[in-house]
CSV table of N, CA and C in Angstrom, one decimal:
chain,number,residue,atom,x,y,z
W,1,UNK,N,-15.8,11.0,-12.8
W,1,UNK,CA,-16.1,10.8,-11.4
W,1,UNK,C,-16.6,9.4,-11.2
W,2,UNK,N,-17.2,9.0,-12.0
W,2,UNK,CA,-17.7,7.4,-12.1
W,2,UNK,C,-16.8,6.5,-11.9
W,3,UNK,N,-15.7,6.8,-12.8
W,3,UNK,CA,-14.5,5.8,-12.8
W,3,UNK,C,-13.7,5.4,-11.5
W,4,UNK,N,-13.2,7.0,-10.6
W,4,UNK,CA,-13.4,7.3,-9.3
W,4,UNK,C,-13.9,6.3,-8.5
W,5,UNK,N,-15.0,6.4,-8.6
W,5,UNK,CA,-15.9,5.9,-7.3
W,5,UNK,C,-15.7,4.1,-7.5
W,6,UNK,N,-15.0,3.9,-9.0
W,6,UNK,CA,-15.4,2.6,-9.1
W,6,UNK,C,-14.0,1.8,-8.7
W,7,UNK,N,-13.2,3.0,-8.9
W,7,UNK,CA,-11.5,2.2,-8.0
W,7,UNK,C,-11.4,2.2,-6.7
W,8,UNK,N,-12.2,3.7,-6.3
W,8,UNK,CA,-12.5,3.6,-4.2
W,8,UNK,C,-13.2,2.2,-3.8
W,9,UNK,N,-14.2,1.8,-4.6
W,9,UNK,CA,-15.3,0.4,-3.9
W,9,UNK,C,-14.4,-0.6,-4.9
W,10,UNK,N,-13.2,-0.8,-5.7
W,10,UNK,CA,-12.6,-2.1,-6.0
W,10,UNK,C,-11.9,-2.3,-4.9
W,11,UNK,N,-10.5,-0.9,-4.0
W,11,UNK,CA,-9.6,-1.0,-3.7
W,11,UNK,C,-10.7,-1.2,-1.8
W,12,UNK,N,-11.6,-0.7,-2.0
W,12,UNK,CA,-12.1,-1.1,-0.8
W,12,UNK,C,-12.6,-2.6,-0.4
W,13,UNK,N,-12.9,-3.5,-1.3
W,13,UNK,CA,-13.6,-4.9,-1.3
W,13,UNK,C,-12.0,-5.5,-1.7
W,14,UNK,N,-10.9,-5.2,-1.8
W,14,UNK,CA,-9.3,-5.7,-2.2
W,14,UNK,C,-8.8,-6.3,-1.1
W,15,UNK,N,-8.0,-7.3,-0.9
W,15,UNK,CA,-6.7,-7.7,0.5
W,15,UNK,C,-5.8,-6.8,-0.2
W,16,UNK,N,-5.3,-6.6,-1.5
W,16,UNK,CA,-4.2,-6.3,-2.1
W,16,UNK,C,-4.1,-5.9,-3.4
W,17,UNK,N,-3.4,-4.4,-3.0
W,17,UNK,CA,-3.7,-3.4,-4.1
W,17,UNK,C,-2.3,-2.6,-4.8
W,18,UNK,N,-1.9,-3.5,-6.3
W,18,UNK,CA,-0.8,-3.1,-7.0
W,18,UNK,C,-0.3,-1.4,-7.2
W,19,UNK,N,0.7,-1.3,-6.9
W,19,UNK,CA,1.1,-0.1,-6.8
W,19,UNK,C,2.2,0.2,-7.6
W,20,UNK,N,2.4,-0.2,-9.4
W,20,UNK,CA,4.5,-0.5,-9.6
W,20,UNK,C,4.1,1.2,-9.7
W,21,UNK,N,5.5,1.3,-10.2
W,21,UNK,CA,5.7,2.6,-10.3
W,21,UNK,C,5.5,3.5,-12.1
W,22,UNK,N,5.4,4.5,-11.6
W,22,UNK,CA,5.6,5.1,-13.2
W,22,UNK,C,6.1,6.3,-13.4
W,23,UNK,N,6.5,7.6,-13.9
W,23,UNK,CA,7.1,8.4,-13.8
W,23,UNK,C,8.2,8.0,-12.5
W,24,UNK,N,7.6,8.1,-11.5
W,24,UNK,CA,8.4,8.2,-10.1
W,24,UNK,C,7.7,7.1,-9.2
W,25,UNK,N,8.1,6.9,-8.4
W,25,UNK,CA,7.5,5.6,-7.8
W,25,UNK,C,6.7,6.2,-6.8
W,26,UNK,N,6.3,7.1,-6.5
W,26,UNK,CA,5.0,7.8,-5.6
W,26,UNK,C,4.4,7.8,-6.0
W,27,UNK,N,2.8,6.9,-5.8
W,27,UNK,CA,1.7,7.1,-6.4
W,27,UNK,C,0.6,7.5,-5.4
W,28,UNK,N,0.2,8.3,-5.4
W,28,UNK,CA,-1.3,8.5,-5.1
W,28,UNK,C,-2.4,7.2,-4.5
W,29,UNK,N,-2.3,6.3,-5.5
W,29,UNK,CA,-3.1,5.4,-5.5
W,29,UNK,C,-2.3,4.5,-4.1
W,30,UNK,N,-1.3,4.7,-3.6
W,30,UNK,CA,-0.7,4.0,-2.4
W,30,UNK,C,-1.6,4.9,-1.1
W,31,UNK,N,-1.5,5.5,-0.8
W,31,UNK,CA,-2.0,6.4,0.0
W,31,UNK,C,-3.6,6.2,0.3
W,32,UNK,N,-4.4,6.0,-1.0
W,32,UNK,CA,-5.4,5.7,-1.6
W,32,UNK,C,-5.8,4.1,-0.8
W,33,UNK,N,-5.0,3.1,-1.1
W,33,UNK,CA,-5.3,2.2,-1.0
W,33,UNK,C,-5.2,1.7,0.9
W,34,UNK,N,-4.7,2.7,1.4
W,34,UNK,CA,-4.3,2.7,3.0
W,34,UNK,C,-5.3,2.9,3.5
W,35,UNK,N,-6.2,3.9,3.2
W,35,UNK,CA,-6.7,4.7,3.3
W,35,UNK,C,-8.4,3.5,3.5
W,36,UNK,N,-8.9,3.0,2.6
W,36,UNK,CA,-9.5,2.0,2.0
W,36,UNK,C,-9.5,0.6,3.0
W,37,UNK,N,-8.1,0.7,3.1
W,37,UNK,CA,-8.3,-0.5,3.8
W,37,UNK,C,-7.2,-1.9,3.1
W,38,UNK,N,-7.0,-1.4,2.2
W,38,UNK,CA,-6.4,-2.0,1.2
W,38,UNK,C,-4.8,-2.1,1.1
W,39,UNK,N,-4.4,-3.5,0.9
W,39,UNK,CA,-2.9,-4.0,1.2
W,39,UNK,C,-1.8,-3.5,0.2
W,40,UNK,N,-1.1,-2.2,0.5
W,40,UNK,CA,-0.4,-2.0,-0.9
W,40,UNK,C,0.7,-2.9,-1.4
W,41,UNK,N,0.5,-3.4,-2.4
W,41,UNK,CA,1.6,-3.8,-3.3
W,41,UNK,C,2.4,-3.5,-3.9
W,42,UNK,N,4.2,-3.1,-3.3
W,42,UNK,CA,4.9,-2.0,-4.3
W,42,UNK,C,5.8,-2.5,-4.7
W,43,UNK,N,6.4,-2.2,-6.0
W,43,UNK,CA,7.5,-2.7,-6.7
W,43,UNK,C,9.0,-2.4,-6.4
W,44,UNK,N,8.8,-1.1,-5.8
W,44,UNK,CA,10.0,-0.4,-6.0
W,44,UNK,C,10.5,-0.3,-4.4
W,45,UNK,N,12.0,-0.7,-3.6
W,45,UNK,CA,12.1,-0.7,-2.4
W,45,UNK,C,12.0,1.0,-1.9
W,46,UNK,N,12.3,1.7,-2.8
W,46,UNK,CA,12.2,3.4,-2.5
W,46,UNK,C,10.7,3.4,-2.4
W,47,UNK,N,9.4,3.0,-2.4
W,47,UNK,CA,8.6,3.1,-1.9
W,47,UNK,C,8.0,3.4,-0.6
W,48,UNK,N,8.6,2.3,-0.4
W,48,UNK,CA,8.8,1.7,1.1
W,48,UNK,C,9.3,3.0,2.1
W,49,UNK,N,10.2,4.2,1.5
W,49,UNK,CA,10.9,5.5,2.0
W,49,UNK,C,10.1,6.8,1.7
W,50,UNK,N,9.0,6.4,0.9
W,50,UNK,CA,8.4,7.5,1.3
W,50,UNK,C,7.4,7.9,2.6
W,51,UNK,N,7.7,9.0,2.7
W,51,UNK,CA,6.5,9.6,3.7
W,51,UNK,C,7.2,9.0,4.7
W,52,UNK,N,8.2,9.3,5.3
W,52,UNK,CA,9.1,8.1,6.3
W,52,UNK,C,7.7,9.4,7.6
W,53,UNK,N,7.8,10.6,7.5
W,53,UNK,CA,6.8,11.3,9.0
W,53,UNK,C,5.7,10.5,9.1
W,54,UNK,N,5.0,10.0,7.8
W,54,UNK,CA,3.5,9.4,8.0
W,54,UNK,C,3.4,7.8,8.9
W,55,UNK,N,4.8,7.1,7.9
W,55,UNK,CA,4.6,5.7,8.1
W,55,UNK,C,5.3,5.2,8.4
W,56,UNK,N,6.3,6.0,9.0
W,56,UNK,CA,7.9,5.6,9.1
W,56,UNK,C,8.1,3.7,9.4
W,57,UNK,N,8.2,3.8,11.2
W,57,UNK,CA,8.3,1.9,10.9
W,57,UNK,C,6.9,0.7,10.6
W,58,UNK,N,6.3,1.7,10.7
W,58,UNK,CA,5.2,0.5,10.6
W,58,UNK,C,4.6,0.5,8.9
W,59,UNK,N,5.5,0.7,8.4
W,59,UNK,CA,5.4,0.5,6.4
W,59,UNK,C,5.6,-1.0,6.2
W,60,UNK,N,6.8,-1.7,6.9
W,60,UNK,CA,7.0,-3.2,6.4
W,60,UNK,C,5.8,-3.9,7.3
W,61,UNK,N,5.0,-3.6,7.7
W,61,UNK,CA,4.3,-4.4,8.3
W,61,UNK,C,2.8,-3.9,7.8
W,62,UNK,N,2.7,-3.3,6.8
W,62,UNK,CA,1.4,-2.9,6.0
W,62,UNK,C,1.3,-2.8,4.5
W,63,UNK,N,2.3,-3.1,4.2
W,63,UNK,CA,2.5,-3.5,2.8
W,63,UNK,C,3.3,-4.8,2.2
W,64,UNK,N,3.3,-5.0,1.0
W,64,UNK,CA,3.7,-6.2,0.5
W,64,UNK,C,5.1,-5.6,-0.4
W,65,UNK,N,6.4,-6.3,-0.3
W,65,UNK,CA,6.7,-5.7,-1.5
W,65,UNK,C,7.9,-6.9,-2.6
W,66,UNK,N,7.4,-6.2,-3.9
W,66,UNK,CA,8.0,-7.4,-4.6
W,66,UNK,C,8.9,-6.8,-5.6
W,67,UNK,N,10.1,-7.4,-5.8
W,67,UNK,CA,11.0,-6.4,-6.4
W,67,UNK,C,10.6,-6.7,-8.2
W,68,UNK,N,10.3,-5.2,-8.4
W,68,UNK,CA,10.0,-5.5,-10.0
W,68,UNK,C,10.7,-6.1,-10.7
W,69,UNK,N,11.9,-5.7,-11.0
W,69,UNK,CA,12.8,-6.6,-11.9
W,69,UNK,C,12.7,-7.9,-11.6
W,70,UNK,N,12.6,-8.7,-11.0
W,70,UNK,CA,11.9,-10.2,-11.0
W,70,UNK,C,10.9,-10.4,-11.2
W,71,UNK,N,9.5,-9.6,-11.7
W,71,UNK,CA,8.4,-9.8,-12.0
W,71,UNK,C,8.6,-9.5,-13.6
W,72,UNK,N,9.3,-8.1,-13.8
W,72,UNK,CA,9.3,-8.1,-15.4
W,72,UNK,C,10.5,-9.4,-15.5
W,73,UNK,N,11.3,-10.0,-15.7
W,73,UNK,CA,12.0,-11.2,-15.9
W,73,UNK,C,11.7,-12.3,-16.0
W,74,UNK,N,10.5,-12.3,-15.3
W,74,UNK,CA,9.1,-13.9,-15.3
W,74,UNK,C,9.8,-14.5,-14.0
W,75,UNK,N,10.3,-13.9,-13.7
W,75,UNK,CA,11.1,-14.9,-11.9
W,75,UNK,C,10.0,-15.0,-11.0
W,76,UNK,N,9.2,-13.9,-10.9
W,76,UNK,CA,7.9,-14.1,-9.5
W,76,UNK,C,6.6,-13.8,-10.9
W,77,UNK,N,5.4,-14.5,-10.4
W,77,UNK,CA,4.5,-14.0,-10.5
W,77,UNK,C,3.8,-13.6,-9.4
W,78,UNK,N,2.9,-12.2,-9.6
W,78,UNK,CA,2.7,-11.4,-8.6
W,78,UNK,C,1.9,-12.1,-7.8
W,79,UNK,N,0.5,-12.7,-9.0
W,79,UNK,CA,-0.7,-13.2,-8.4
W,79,UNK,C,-0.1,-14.9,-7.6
W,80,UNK,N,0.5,-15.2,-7.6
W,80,UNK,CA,1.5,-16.3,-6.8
W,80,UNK,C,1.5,-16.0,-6.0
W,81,UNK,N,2.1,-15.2,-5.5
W,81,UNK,CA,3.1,-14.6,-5.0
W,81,UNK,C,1.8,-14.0,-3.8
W,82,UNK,N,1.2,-13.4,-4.2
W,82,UNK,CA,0.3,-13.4,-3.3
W,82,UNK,C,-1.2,-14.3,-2.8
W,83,UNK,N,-1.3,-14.9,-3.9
W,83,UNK,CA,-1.9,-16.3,-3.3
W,83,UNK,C,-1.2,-16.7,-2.0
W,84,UNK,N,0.1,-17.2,-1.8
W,84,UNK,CA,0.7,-17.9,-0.9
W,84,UNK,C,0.8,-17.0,0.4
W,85,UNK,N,0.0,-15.7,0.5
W,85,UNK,CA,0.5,-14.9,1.6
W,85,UNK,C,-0.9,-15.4,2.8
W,86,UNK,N,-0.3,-16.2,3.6
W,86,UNK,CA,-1.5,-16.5,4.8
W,86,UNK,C,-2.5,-15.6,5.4
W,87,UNK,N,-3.5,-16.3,5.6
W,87,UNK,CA,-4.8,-15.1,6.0
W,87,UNK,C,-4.5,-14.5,7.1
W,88,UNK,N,-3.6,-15.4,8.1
W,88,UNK,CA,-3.1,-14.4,8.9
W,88,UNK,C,-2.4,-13.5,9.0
W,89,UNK,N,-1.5,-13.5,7.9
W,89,UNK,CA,-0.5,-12.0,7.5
W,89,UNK,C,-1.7,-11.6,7.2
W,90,UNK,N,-2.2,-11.7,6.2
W,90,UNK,CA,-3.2,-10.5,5.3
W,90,UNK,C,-3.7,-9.5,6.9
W,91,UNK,N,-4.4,-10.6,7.7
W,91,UNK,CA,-5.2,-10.3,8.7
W,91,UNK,C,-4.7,-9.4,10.0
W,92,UNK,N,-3.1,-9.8,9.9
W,92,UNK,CA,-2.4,-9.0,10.7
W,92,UNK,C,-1.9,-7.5,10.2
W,93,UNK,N,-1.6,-7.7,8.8
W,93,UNK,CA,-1.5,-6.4,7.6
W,93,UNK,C,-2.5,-5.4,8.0
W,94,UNK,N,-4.0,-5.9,7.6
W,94,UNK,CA,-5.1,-5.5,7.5
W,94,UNK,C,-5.2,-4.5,8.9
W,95,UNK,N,-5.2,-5.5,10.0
W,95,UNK,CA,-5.0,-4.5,11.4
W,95,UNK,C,-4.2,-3.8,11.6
W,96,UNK,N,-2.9,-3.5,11.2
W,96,UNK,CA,-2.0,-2.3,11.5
W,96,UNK,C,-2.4,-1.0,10.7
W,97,UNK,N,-2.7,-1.7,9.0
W,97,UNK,CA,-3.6,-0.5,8.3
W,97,UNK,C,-4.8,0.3,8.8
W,98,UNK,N,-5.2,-0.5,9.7
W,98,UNK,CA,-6.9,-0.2,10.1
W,98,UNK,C,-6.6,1.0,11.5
W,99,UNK,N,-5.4,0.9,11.9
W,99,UNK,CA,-4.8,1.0,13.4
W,99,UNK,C,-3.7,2.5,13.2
W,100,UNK,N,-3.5,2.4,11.4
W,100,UNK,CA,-2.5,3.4,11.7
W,100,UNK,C,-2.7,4.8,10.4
W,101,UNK,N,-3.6,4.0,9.3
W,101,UNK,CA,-3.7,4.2,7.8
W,101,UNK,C,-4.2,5.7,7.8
W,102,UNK,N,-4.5,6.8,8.9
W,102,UNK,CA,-5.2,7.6,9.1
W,102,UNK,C,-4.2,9.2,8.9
W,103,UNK,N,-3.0,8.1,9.4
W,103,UNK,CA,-1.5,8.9,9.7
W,103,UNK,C,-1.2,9.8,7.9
W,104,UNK,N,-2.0,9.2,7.5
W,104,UNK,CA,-1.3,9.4,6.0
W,104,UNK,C,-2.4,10.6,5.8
W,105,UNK,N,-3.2,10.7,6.4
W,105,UNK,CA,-4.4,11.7,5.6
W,105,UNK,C,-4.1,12.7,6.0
W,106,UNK,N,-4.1,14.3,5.5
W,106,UNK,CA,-3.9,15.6,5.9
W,106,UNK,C,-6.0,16.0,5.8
W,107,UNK,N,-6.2,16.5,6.1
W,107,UNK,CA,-7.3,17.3,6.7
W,107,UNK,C,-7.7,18.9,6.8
W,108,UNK,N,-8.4,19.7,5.8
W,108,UNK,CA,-8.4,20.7,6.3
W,108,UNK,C,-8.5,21.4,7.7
W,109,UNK,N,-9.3,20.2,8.6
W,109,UNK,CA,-10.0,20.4,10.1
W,109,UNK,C,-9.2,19.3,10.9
W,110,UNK,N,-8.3,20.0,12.0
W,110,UNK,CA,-7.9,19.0,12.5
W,110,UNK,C,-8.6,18.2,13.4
W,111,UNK,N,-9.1,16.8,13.7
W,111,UNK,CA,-9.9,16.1,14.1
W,111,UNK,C,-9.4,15.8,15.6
W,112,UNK,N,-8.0,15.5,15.8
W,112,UNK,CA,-7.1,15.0,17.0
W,112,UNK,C,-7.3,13.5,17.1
W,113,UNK,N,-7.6,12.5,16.0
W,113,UNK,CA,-7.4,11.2,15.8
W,113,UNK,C,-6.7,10.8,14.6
W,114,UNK,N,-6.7,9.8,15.1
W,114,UNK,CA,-5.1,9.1,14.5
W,114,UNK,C,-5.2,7.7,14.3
């Protein structure tokens, strides 16, 4: 549980939070990091297609994405790569997450916010 609590308060204090894939390119920790506040970073452009009911068009405008095979190849570095992303993307990112990131949560009780 400790460990838990200690990736919710990293990915919450984050601009941007790696997401590659493993088994399958759906992770949990994407969802997670929306949720948080936190800018997902995905490798894989099938990413980008999940949950099209949750996040359908407003995905490319809350996430970052970098195509893995140029990162395993040494073509991009990630941490570059996101250095160079302006405070005001981050800052415009940040507000569509903050505006929309809610869409993704299921709820025992439905609340009627969004």
């Amino acid at each position: 549980m400790r460990a838990h609590l200690g990736t919710a308060a990293a990915y919450a204090q984050s601009a941007f939070c790696l997401q590659p894939g493993g088994d399958t390119i759906s992770r949990k920790g994407i969802v997670d990091a929306l949720l948080l506040g936190c800018i997902p970073v995905l490798f894989h452009s099938g990413q980008r297609r999940l949950w099209p009911w949750h996040w359908g068009e407003w995905v490319a405008n809350a996430t970052m994405l970098i195509d893995e095979r140029l990162v395993r190849n040494g073509v991009v570095d990630v941490v570059r790569t996101l250095a160079a992303v302006s405070s005001s993307q981050v800052e415009a990112m940040q507000r569509v997450i903050a505006q929309r990131a809610g869409r993704m949560m299921y709820a025992a009780v439905d609340t009627g916010q969004l």
